[in-house]
PDB file of C-alpha atoms in Angstrom:
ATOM      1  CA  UNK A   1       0.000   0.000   0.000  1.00  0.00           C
ATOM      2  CA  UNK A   2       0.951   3.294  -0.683  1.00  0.00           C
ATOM      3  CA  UNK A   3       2.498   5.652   1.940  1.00  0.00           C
ATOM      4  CA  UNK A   4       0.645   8.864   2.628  1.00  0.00           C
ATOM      5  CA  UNK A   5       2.024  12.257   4.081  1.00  0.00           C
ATOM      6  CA  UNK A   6       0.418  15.387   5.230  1.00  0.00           C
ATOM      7  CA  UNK A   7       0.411  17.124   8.876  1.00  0.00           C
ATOM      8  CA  UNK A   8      -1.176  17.518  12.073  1.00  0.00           C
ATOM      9  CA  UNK A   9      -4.376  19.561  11.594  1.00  0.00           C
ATOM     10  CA  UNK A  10      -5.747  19.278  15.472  1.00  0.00           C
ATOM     11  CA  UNK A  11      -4.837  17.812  18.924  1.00  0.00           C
ATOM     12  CA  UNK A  12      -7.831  16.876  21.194  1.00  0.00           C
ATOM     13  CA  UNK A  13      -7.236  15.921  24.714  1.00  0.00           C
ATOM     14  CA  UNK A  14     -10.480  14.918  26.824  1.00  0.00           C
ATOM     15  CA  UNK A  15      -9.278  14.669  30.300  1.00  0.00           C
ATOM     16  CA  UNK A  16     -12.457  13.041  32.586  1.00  0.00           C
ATOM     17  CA  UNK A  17     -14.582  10.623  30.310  1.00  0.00           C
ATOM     18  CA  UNK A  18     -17.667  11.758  28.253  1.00  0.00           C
ATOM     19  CA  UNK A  19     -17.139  15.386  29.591  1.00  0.00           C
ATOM     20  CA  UNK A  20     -15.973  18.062  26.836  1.00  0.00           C
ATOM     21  CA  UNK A  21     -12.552  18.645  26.385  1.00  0.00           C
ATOM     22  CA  UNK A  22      -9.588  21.135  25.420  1.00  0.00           C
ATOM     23  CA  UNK A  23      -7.843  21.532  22.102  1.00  0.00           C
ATOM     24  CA  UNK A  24      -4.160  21.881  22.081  1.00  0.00           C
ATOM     25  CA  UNK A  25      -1.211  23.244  20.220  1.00  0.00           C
ATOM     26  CA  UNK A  26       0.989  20.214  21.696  1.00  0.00           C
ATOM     27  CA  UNK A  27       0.754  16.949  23.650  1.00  0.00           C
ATOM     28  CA  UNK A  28       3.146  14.470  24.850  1.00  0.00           C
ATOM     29  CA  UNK A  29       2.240  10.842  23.987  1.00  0.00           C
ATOM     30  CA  UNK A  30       3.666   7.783  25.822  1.00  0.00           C
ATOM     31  CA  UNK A  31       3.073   4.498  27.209  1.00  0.00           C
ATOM     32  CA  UNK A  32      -0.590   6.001  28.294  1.00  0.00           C
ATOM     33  CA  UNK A  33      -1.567   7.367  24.366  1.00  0.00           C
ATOM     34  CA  UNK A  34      -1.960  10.746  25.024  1.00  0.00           C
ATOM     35  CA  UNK A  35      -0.489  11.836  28.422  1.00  0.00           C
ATOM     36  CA  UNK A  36      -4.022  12.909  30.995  1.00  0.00           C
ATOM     37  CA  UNK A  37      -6.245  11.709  28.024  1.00  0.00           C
ATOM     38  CA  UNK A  38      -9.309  10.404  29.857  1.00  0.00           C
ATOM     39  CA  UNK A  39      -7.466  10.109  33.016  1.00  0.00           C
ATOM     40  CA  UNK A  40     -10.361  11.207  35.413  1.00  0.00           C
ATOM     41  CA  UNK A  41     -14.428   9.919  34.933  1.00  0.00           C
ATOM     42  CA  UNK A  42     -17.078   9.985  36.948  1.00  0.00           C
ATOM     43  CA  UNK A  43     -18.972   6.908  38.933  1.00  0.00           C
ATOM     44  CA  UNK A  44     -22.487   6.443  39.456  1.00  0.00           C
ATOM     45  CA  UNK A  45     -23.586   6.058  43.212  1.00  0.00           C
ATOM     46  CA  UNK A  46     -27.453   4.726  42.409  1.00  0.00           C
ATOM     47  CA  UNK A  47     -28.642   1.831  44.241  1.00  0.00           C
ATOM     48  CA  UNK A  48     -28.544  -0.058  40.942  1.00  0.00           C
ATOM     49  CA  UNK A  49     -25.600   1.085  39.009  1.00  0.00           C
ATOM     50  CA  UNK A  50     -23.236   1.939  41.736  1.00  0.00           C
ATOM     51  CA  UNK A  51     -19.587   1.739  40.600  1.00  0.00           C
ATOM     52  CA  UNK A  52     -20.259   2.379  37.217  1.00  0.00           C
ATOM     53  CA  UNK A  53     -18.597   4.860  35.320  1.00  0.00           C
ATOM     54  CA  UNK A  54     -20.964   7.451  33.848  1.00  0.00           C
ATOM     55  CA  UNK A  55     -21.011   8.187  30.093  1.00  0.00           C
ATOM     56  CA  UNK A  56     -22.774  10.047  27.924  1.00  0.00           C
ATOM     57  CA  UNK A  57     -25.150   6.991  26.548  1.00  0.00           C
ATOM     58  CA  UNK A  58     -26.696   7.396  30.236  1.00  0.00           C
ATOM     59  CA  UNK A  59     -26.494  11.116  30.922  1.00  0.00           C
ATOM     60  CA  UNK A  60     -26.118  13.384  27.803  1.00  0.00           C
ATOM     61  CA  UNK A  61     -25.996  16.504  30.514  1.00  0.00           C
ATOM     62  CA  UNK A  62     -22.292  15.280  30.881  1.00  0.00           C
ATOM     63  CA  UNK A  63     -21.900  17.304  27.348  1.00  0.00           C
ATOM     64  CA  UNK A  64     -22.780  20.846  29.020  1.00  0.00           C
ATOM     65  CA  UNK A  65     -19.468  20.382  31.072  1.00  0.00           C
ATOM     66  CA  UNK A  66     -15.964  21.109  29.815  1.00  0.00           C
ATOM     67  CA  UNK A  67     -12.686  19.940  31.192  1.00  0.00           C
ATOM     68  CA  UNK A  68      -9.126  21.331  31.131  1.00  0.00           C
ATOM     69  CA  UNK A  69      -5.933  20.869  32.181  1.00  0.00           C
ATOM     70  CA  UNK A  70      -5.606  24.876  32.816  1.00  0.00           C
ATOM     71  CA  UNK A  71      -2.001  25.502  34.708  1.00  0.00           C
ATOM     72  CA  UNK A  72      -2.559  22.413  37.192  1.00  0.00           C
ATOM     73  CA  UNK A  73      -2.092  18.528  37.265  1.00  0.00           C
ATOM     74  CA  UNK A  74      -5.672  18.262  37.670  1.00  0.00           C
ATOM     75  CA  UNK A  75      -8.775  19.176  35.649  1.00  0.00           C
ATOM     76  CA  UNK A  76     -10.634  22.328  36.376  1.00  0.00           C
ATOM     77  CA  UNK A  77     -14.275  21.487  34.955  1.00  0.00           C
ATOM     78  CA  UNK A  78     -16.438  23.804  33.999  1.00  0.00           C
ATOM     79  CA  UNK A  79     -19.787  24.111  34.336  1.00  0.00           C
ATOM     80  CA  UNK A  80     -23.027  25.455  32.272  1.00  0.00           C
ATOM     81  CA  UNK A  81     -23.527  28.438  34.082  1.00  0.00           C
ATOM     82  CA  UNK A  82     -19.908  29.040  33.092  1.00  0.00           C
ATOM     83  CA  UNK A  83     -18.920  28.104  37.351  1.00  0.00           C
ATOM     84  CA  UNK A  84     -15.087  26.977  37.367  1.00  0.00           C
ATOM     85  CA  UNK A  85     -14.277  23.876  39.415  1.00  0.00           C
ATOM     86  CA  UNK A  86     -10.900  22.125  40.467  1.00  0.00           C
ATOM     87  CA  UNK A  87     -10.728  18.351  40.862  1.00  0.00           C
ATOM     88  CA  UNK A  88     -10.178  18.585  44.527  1.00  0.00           C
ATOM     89  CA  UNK A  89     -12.757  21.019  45.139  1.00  0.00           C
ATOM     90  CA  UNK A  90     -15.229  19.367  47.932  1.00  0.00           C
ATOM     91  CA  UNK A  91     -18.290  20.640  46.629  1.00  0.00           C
ATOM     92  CA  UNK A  92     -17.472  19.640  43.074  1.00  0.00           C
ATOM     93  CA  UNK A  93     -18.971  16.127  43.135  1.00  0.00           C
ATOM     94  CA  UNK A  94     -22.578  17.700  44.948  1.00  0.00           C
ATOM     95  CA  UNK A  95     -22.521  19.825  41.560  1.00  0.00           C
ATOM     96  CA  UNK A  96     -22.249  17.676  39.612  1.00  0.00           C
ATOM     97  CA  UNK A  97     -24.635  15.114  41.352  1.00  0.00           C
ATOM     98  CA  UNK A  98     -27.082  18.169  40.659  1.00  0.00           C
ATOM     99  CA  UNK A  99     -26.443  18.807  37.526  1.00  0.00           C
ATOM    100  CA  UNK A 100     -26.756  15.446  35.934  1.00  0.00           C
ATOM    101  CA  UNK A 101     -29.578  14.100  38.199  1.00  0.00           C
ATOM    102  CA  UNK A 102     -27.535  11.401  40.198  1.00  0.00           C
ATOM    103  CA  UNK A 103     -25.360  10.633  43.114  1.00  0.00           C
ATOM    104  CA  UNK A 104     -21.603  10.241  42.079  1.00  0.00           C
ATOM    105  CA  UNK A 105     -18.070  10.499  43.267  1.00  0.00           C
ATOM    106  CA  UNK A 106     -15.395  11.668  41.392  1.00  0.00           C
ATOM    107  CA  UNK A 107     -12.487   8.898  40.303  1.00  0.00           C
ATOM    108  CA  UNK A 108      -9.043   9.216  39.571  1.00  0.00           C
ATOM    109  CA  UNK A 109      -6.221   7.076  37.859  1.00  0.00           C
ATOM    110  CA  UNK A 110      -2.627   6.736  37.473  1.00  0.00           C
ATOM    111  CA  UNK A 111      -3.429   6.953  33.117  1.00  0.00           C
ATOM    112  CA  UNK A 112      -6.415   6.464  30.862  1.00  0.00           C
ATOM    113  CA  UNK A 113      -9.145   4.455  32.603  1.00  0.00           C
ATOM    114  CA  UNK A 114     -11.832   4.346  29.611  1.00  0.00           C
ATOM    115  CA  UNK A 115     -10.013   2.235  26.668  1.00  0.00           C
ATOM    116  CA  UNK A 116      -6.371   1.917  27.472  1.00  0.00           C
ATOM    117  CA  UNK A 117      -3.312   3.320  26.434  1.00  0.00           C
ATOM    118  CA  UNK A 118      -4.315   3.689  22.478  1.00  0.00           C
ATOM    119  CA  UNK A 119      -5.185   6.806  20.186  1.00  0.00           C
ATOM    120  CA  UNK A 120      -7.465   7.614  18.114  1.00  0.00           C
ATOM    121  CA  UNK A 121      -6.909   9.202  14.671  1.00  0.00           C
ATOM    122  CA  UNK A 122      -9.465  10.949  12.595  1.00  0.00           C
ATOM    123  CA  UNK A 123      -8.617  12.361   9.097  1.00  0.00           C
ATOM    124  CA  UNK A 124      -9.871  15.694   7.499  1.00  0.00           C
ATOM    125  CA  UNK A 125     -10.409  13.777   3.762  1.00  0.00           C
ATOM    126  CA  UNK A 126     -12.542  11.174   5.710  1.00  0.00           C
ATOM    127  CA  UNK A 127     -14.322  14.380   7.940  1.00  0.00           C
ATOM    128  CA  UNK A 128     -15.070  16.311   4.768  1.00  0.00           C
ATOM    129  CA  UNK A 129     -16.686  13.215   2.407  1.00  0.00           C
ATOM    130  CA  UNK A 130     -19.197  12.210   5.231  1.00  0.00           C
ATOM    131  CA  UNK A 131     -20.349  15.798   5.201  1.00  0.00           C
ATOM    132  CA  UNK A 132     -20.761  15.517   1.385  1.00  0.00           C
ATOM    133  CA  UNK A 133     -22.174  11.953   2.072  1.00  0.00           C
ATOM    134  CA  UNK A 134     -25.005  13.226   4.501  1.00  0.00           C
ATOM    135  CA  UNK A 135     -25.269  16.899   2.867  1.00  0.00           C
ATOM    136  CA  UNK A 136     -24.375  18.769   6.242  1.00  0.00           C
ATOM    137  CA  UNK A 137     -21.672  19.614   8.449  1.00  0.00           C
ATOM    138  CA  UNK A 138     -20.299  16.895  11.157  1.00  0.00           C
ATOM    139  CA  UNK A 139     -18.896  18.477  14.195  1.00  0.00           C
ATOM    140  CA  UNK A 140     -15.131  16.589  14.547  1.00  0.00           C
ATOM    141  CA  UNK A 141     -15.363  16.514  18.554  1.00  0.00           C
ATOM    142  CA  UNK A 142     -18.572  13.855  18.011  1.00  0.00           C
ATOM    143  CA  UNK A 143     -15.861  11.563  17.293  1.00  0.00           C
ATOM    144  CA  UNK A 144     -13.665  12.464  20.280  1.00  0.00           C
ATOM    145  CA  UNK A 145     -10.183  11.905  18.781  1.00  0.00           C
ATOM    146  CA  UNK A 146      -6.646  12.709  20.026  1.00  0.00           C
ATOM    147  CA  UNK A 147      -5.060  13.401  16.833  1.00  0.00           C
ATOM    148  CA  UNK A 148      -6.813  15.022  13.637  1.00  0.00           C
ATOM    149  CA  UNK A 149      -4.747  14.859  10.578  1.00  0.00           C
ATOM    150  CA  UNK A 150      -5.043  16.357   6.340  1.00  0.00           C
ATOM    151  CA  UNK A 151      -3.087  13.319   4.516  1.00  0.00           C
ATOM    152  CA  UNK A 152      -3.109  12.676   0.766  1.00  0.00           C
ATOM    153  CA  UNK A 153      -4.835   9.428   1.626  1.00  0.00           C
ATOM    154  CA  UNK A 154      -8.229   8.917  -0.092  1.00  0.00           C
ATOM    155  CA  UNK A 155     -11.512   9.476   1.894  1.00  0.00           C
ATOM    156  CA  UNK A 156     -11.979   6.243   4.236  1.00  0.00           C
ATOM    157  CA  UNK A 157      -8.721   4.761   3.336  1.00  0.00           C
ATOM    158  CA  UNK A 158      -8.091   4.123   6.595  1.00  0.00           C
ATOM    159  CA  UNK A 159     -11.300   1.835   7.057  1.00  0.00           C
ATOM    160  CA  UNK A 160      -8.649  -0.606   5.234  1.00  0.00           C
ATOM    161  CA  UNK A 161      -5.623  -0.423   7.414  1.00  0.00           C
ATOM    162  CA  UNK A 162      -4.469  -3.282   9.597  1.00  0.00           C
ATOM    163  CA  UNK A 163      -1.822  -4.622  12.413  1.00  0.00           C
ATOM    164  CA  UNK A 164       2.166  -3.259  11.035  1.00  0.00           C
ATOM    165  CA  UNK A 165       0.567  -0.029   9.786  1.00  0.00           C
ATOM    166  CA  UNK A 166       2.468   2.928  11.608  1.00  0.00           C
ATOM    167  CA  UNK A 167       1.623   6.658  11.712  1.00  0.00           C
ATOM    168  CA  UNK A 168       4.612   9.146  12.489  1.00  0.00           C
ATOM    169  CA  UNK A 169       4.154  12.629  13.390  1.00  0.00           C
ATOM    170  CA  UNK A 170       6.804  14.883  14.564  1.00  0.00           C
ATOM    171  CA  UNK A 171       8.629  13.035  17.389  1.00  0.00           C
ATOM    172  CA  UNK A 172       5.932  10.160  17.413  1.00  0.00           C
ATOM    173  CA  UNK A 173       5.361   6.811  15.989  1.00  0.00           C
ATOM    174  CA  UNK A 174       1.982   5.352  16.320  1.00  0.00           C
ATOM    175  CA  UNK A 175       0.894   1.499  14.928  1.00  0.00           C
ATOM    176  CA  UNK A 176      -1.722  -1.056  14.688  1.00  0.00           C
ATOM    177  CA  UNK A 177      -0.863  -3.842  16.564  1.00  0.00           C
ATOM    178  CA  UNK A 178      -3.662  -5.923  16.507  1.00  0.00           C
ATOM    179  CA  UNK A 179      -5.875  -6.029  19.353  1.00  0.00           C
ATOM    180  CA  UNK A 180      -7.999  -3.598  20.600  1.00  0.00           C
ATOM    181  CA  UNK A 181      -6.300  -1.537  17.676  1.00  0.00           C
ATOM    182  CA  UNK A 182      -7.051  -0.869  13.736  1.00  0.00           C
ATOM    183  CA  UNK A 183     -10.337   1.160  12.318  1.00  0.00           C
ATOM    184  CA  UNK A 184     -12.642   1.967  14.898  1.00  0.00           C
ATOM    185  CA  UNK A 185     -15.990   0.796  15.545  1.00  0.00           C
ATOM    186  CA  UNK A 186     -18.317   3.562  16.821  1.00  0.00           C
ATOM    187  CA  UNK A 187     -20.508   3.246  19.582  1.00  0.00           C
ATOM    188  CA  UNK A 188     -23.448   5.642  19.466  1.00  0.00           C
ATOM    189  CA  UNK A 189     -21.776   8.554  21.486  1.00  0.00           C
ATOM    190  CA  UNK A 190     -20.913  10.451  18.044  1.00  0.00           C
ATOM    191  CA  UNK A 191     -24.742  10.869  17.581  1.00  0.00           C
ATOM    192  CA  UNK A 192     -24.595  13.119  20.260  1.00  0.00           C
ATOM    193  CA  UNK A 193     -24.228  16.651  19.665  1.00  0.00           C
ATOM    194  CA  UNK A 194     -20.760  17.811  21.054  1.00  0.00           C
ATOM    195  CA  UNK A 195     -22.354  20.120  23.476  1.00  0.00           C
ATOM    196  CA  UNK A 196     -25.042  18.042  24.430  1.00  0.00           C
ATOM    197  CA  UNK A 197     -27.832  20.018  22.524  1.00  0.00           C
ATOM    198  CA  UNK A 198     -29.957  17.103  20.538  1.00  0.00           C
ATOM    199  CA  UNK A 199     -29.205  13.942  19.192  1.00  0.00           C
ATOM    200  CA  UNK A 200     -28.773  13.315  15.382  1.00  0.00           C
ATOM    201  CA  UNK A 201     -28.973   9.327  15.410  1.00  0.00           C
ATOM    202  CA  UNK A 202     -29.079   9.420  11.419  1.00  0.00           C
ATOM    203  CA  UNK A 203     -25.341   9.792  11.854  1.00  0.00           C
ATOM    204  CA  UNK A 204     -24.549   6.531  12.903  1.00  0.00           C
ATOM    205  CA  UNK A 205     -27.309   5.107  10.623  1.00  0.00           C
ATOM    206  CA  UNK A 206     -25.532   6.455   8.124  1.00  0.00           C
ATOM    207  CA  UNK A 207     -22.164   5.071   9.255  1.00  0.00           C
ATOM    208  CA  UNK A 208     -23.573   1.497   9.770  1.00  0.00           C
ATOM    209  CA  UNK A 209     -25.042   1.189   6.314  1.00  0.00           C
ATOM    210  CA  UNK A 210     -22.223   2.677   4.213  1.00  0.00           C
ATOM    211  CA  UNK A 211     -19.055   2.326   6.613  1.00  0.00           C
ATOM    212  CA  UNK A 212     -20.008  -0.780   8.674  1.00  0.00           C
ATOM    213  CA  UNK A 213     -19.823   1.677  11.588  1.00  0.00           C
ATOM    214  CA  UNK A 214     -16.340   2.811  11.076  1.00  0.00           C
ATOM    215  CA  UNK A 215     -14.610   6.309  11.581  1.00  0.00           C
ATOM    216  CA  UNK A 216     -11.119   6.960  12.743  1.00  0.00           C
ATOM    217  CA  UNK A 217      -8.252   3.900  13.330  1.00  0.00           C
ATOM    218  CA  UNK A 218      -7.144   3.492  16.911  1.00  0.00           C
ATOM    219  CA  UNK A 219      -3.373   3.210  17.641  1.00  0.00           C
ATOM    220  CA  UNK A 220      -1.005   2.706  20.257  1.00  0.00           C
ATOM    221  CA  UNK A 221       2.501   4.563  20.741  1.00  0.00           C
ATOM    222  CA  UNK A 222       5.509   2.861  19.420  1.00  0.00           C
ATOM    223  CA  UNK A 223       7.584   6.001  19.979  1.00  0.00           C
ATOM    224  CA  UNK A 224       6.955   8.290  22.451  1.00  0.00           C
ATOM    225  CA  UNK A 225       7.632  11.994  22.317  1.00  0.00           C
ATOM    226  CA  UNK A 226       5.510  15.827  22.014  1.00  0.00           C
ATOM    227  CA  UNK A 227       3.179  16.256  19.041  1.00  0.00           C
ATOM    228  CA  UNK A 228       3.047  19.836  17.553  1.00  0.00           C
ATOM    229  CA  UNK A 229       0.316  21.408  15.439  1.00  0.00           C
ATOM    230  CA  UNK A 230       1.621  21.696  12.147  1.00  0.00           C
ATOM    231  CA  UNK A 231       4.150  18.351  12.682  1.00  0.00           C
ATOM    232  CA  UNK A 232       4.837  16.743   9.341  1.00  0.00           C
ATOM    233  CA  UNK A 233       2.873  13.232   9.369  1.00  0.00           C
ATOM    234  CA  UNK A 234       3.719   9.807   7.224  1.00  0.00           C
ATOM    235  CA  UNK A 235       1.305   6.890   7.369  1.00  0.00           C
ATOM    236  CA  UNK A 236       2.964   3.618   6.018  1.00  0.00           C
ATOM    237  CA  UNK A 237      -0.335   1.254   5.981  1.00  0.00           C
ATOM    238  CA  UNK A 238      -0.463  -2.662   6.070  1.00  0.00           C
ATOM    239  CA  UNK A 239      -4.101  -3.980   4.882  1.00  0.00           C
ATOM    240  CA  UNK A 240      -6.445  -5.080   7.592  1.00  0.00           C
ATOM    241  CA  UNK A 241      -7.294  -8.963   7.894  1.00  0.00           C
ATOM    242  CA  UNK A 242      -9.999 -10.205  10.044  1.00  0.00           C
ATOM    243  CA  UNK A 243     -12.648  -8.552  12.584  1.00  0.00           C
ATOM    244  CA  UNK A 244     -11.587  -5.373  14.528  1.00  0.00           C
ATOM    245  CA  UNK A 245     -12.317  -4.417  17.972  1.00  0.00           C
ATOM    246  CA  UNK A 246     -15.007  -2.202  18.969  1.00  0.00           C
ATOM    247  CA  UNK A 247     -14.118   1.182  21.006  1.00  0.00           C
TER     248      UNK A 247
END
C-alpha cells in the first residue's frame, strides 16, 4: 500500500470521560496514548448502578461540562452556568450530582481508565466526504479523537488499514498492533451533539449502512515523544485482515 504524508491539523485531549474537552497546540504521547487523556471519569452512586462509570449513553448533561488541564495537574471542569471547578474542590462532586440528576463520586487514575493506552486518529479527507455523504456539516469533537490529521490518503482509506501499519508525526510513531487496535468501531456517542444540545442518530445510521460503523483507526505509541500542530505526518499502511475491535 501506498504511503501517505500530510500534517497535524488538530490535537484533542479529553481529560475526565464523556465530559468536553480542550484543544491543544501540543501533547506528549507515551506508554498512556496521550499523556491525561481520559485520566479522570465519573462513577455512578445509584442503588442499581453503583460503581459504574458514567457516560454520555446514560447522561447526555455530561456534554454541558468542559474539562481542562488549565495551569494544574488536575482538571478544572467547567460548568453550564460558566462556574469553574478544580478536581479537589469538595463541593465539586454535589454539583455535579445536581447537575446530571444522580449521586456520584469523582475517580481518579494513574493513566487512561476508559479504553487503554491507544489513540485515536481521525482524518480531514474522511471528515469532509461524510459531510458531502449526509449533505451537512459533522462536528469533529462527536468523534472524540486525540489526533486530527489532512493526509493525501483517499476518503476512508483508513477503514482498510491493519496490524504493522504505523503513523509518524513529529517526534511520534503510532501502529496497529492488533488487538484492541485498527479502524474503529463507533458506539453511538458520536450521535450526540458535542455540546449536548440534541441527538442526530441518522449519523450513525448512516455510518452502519455505508461504513459498517467505522470512523477513525485506533493506535497505540511505538515512539513516544511531544506532538506539535503543524508536525509533518507519514502513514505507512499494512491492509487489515480479520474482525476489529469495537471502542
Amino acid at each position: 500500500m501506498k504511503m501517505h504524508r500530510g500534517s497535524l491539523r488538530r490535537l484533542l485531549r479529553w481529560p475526565v470521560k464523556s465530559l468536553r474537552g480542550e484543544e491543544l497546540q501540543e501533547a506528549l504521547f507515551d506508554d498512556r496514548g496521550m499523556a491525561g487523556d481520559r485520566a479522570y471519569s465519573l462513577v455512578d452512586d445509584r442503588d442499581d448502578h453503583a460503581g459504574k462509570v458514567l457516560t454520555v449513553r446514560r447522561r447526555s448533561g455530561m456534554l454541558h461540562w468542559r474539562a481542562g488541564y488549565g495551569s494544574g495537574d488536575t482538571p478544572e471542569l467547567t460548568a453550564p452556568d460558566g462556574t469553574v471547578w478544580q478536581w479537589h474542590d469538595p463541593g465539586l462532586a454535589g454539583a455535579l450530582a445536581r447537575s446530571l440528576g444522580t449521586p456520584l463520586h469523582l475517580r481518579a487514575a494513574d493513566g487512561q481508565q476508559d479504553r487503554g493506552p491507544t489513540v485515536l486518529v481521525t482524518f480531514e479527507a474522511s471528515l469532509v466526504a461524510l459531510e458531502a455523504e449526509l449533505g451537512r456539516p459533522v462536528d469533529l469533537r462527536r468523534f472524540r479523537p486525540n489526533l486530527h490529521l489532512g493526509l493525501d490518503a483517499p476518503a476512508f482509506a483508513e477503514e482498510g488499514w491493519g496490524p504493522g501499519t504505523t503513523l509518524t508525526v513529529g517526534e511520534v510513531e503510532l501502529a496497529v498492533v492488533g488487538d484492541h487496535t485498527g479502524p474503529c468501531i463507533r458506539c453511538a456517542v458520536p450521535s450526540w451533539d458535542p455540546d449536548g444540545r440534541e441527538r442526530w442518530p441518522e449519523l450513525q445510521k448512516w455510518l452502519i449502512g455505508e461504513h459498517e460503523n467505522k470512523f477513525g483507526v485506533i493506535m497505540r505509541v511505538t515512539r513516544p515523544g511531544i506532538a506539535r500542530r503543524g508536525d509533518q505526518a507519514v502513514a505507512d499502511p499494512r491492509p487489515a485482515a480479520g474482525e476489529l475491535r469495537v471502542r
